[in-house]
Tab-separated table of C-alpha atoms in Angstrom:
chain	number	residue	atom	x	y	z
A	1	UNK	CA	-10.501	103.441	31.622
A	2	UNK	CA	-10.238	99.650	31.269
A	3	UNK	CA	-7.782	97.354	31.891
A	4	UNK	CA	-5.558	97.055	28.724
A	5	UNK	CA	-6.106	101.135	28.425
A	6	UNK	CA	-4.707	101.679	32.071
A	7	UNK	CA	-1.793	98.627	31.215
A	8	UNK	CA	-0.808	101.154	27.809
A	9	UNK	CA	-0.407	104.011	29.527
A	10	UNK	CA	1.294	102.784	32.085
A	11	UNK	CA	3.571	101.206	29.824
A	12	UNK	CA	4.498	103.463	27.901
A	13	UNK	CA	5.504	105.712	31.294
A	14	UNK	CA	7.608	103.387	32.031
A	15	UNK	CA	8.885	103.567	28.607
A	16	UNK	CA	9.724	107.259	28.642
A	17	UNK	CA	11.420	107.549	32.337
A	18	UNK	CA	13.892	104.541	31.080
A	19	UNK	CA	14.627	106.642	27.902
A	20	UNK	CA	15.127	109.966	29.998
A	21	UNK	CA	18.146	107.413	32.342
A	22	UNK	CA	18.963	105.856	29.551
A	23	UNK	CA	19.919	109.261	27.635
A	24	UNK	CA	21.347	110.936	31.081
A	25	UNK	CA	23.578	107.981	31.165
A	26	UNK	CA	24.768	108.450	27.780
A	27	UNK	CA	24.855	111.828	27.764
A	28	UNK	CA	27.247	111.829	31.278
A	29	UNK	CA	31.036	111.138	30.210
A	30	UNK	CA	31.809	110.037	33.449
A	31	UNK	CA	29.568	107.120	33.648
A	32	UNK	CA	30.753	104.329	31.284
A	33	UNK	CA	27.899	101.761	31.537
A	34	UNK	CA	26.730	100.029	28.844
A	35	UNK	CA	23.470	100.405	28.385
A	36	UNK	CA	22.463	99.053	24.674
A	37	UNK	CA	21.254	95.802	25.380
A	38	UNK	CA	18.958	96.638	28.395
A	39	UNK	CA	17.207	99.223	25.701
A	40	UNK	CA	17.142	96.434	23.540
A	41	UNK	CA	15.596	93.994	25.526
A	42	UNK	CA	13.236	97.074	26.738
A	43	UNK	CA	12.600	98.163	23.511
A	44	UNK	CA	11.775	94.341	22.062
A	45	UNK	CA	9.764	93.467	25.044
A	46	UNK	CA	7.613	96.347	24.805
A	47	UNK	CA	7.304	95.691	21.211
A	48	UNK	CA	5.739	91.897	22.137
A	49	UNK	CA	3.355	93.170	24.648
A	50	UNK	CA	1.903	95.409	22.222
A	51	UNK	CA	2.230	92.911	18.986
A	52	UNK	CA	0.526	90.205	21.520
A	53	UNK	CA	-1.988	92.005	22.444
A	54	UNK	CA	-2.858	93.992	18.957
A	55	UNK	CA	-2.430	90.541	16.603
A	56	UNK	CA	-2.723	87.635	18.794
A	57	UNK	CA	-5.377	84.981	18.318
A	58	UNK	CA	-6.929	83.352	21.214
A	59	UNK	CA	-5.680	80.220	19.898
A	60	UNK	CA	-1.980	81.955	20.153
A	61	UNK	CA	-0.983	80.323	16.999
A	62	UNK	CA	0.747	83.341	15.536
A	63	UNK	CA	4.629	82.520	16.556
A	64	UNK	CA	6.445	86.059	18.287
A	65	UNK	CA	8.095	86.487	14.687
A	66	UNK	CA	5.169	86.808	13.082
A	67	UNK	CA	3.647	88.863	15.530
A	68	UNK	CA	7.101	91.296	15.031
A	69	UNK	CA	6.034	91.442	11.693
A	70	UNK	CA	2.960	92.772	12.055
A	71	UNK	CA	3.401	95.329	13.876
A	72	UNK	CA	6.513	97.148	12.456
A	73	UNK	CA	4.675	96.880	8.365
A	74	UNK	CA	1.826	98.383	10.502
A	75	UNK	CA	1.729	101.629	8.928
A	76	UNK	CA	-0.894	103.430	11.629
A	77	UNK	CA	2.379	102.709	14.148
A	78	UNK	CA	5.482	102.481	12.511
A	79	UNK	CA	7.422	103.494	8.939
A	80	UNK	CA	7.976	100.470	6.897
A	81	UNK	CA	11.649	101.060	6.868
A	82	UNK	CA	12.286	101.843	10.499
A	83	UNK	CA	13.656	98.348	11.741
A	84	UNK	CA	14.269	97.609	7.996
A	85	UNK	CA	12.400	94.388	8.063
A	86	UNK	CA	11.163	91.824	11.125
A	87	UNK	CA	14.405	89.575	9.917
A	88	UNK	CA	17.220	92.189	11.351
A	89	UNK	CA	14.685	93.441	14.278
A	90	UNK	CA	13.136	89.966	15.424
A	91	UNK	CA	16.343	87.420	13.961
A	92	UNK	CA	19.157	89.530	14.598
A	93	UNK	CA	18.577	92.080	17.055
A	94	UNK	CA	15.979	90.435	19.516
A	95	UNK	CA	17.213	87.274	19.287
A	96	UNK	CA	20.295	87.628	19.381
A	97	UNK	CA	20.176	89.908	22.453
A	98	UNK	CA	17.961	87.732	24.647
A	99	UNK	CA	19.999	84.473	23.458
A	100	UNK	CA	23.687	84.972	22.941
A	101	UNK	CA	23.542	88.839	24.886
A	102	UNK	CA	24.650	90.545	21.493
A	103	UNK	CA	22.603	90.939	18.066
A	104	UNK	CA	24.162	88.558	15.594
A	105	UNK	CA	27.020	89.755	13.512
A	106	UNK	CA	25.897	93.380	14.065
A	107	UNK	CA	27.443	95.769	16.753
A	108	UNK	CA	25.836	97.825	19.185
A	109	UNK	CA	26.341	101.774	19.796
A	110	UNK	CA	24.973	104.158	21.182
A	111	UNK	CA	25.096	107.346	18.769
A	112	UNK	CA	22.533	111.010	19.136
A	113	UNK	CA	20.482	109.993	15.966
A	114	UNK	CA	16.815	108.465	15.963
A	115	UNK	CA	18.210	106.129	13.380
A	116	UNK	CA	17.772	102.529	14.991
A	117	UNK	CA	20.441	101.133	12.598
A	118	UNK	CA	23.332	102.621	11.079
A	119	UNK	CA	27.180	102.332	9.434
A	120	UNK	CA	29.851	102.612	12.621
A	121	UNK	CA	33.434	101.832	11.722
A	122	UNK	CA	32.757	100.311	8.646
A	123	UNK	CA	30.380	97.904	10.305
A	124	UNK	CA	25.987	97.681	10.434
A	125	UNK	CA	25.446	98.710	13.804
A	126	UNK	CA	22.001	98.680	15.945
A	127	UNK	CA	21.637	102.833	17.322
A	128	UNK	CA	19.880	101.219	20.888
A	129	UNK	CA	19.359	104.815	21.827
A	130	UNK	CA	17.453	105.263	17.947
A	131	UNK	CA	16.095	102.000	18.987
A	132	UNK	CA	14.191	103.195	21.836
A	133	UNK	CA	13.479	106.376	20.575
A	134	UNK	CA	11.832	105.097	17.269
A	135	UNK	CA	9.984	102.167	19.317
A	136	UNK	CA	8.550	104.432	21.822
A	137	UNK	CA	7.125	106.589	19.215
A	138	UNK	CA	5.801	104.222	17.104
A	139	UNK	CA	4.387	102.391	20.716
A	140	UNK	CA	2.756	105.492	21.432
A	141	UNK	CA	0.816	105.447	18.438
A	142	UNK	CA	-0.541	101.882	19.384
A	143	UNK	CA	-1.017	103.249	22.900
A	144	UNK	CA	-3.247	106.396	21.835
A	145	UNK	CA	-4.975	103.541	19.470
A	146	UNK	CA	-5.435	101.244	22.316
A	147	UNK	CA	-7.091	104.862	24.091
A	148	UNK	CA	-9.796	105.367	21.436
A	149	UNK	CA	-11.370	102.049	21.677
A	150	UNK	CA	-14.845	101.222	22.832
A	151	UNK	CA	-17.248	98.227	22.732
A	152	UNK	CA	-16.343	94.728	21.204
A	153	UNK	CA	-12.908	95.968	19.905
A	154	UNK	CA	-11.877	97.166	23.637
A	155	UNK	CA	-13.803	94.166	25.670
A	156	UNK	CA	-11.671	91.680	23.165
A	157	UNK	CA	-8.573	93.246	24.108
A	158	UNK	CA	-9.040	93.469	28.065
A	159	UNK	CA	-9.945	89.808	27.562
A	160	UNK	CA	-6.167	88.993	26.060
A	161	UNK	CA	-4.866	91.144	28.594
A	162	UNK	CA	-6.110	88.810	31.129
A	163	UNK	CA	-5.928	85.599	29.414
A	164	UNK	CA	-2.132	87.054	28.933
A	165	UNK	CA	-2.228	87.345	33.155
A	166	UNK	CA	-3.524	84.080	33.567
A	167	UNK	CA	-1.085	81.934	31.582
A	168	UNK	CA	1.646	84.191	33.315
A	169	UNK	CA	-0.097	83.016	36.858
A	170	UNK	CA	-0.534	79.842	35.808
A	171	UNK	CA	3.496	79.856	35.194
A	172	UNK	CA	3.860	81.701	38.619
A	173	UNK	CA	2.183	78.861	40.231
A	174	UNK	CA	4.868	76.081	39.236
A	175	UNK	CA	7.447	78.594	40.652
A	176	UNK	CA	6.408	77.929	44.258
A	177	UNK	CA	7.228	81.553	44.990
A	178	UNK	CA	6.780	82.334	49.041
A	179	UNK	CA	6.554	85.828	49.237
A	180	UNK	CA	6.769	85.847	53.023
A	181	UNK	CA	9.991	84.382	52.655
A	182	UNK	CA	11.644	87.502	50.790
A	183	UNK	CA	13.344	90.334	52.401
A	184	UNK	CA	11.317	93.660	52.872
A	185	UNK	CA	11.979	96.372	50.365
């Protein structure tokens, strides 16, 4: 298995133990965390790696909106109507999670439906646990794609994945991060 192969499916692992907390927590009365914006940023993150790594050019001109976009209209991956368009998903949700720590003039719930939006007291309302769901579903159909390829396609993508490390290292370097200097776990 290469590279980007082993990074999918380890991925989306990680993807489906957070769901399985993420619905134990909802589904125990006596806990009362909120948990919809760390599905969202989950959910949205996961959503970039794979949208970088599926539609990126080497030149890495395509902006992260753009990149949304492709990959929810992808119809191999996702409905066209699940995140109704890359505007509510990428402007409202994303953004507005990992900016102001709430989607823009829409609430967050957590409801039992795979619907990642709906009505809730009158008001449009992201479903984080529909969210999740629908983006790890869709994610594993990019993952099992990722699976099946071979040759040119596959060596092209193991090469993002590690031009994708190496402007993260590069990054890491300007952090003057001493490991030795952090506590054992």
């Amino acid at each position: 298995m290469s590279p980007v192969q082993t990074h999918a499916q380890h991925t989306i692992k990680y993807l489906e133990q957070d769901l399985v907390s993420y619905e134990a927590v909802f589904n125990d009365n006596s806990l009362k965390g909120k948990l919809g914006v760390g599905m969202i940023t989950n959910a949205t993150a996961a959503l970039d790696l794979f949208a970088w790594l599926l539609y990126q050019t080497l030149d890495q001109r395509i902006s992260n909106r753009d990149l949304f976009k492709k990959l929810i209209a992808d119809a191999r991956f996702f409905v066209a109507a699940d995140f109704i368009n890359e505007r509510v998903l990428y402007g409202i949700v994303r953004c507005g999670v990992v900016h102001q720590f709430y989607p823009k003039d829409i609430a967050i719930v957590a409801v039992n439906r795979d619907d990642p939006f709906v009505q809730y007291n009158g008001k449009a309302a992201v479903n984080a646990i529909g969210l999740y769901r629908t983006t790890l579903e869709g994610l594993k159909k990019v993952r099992d794609h990722i699976l099946t390829l071979s040759g040119k396609d596959l060596d092209e993508m193991d090469f993002k994945l590690e031009l994708r490390r190496r402007l993260d290292e590069e990054q890491l370097d300007g952090a003057k991060l001493n490991i030795h200097t952090l506590p054992q776990a």
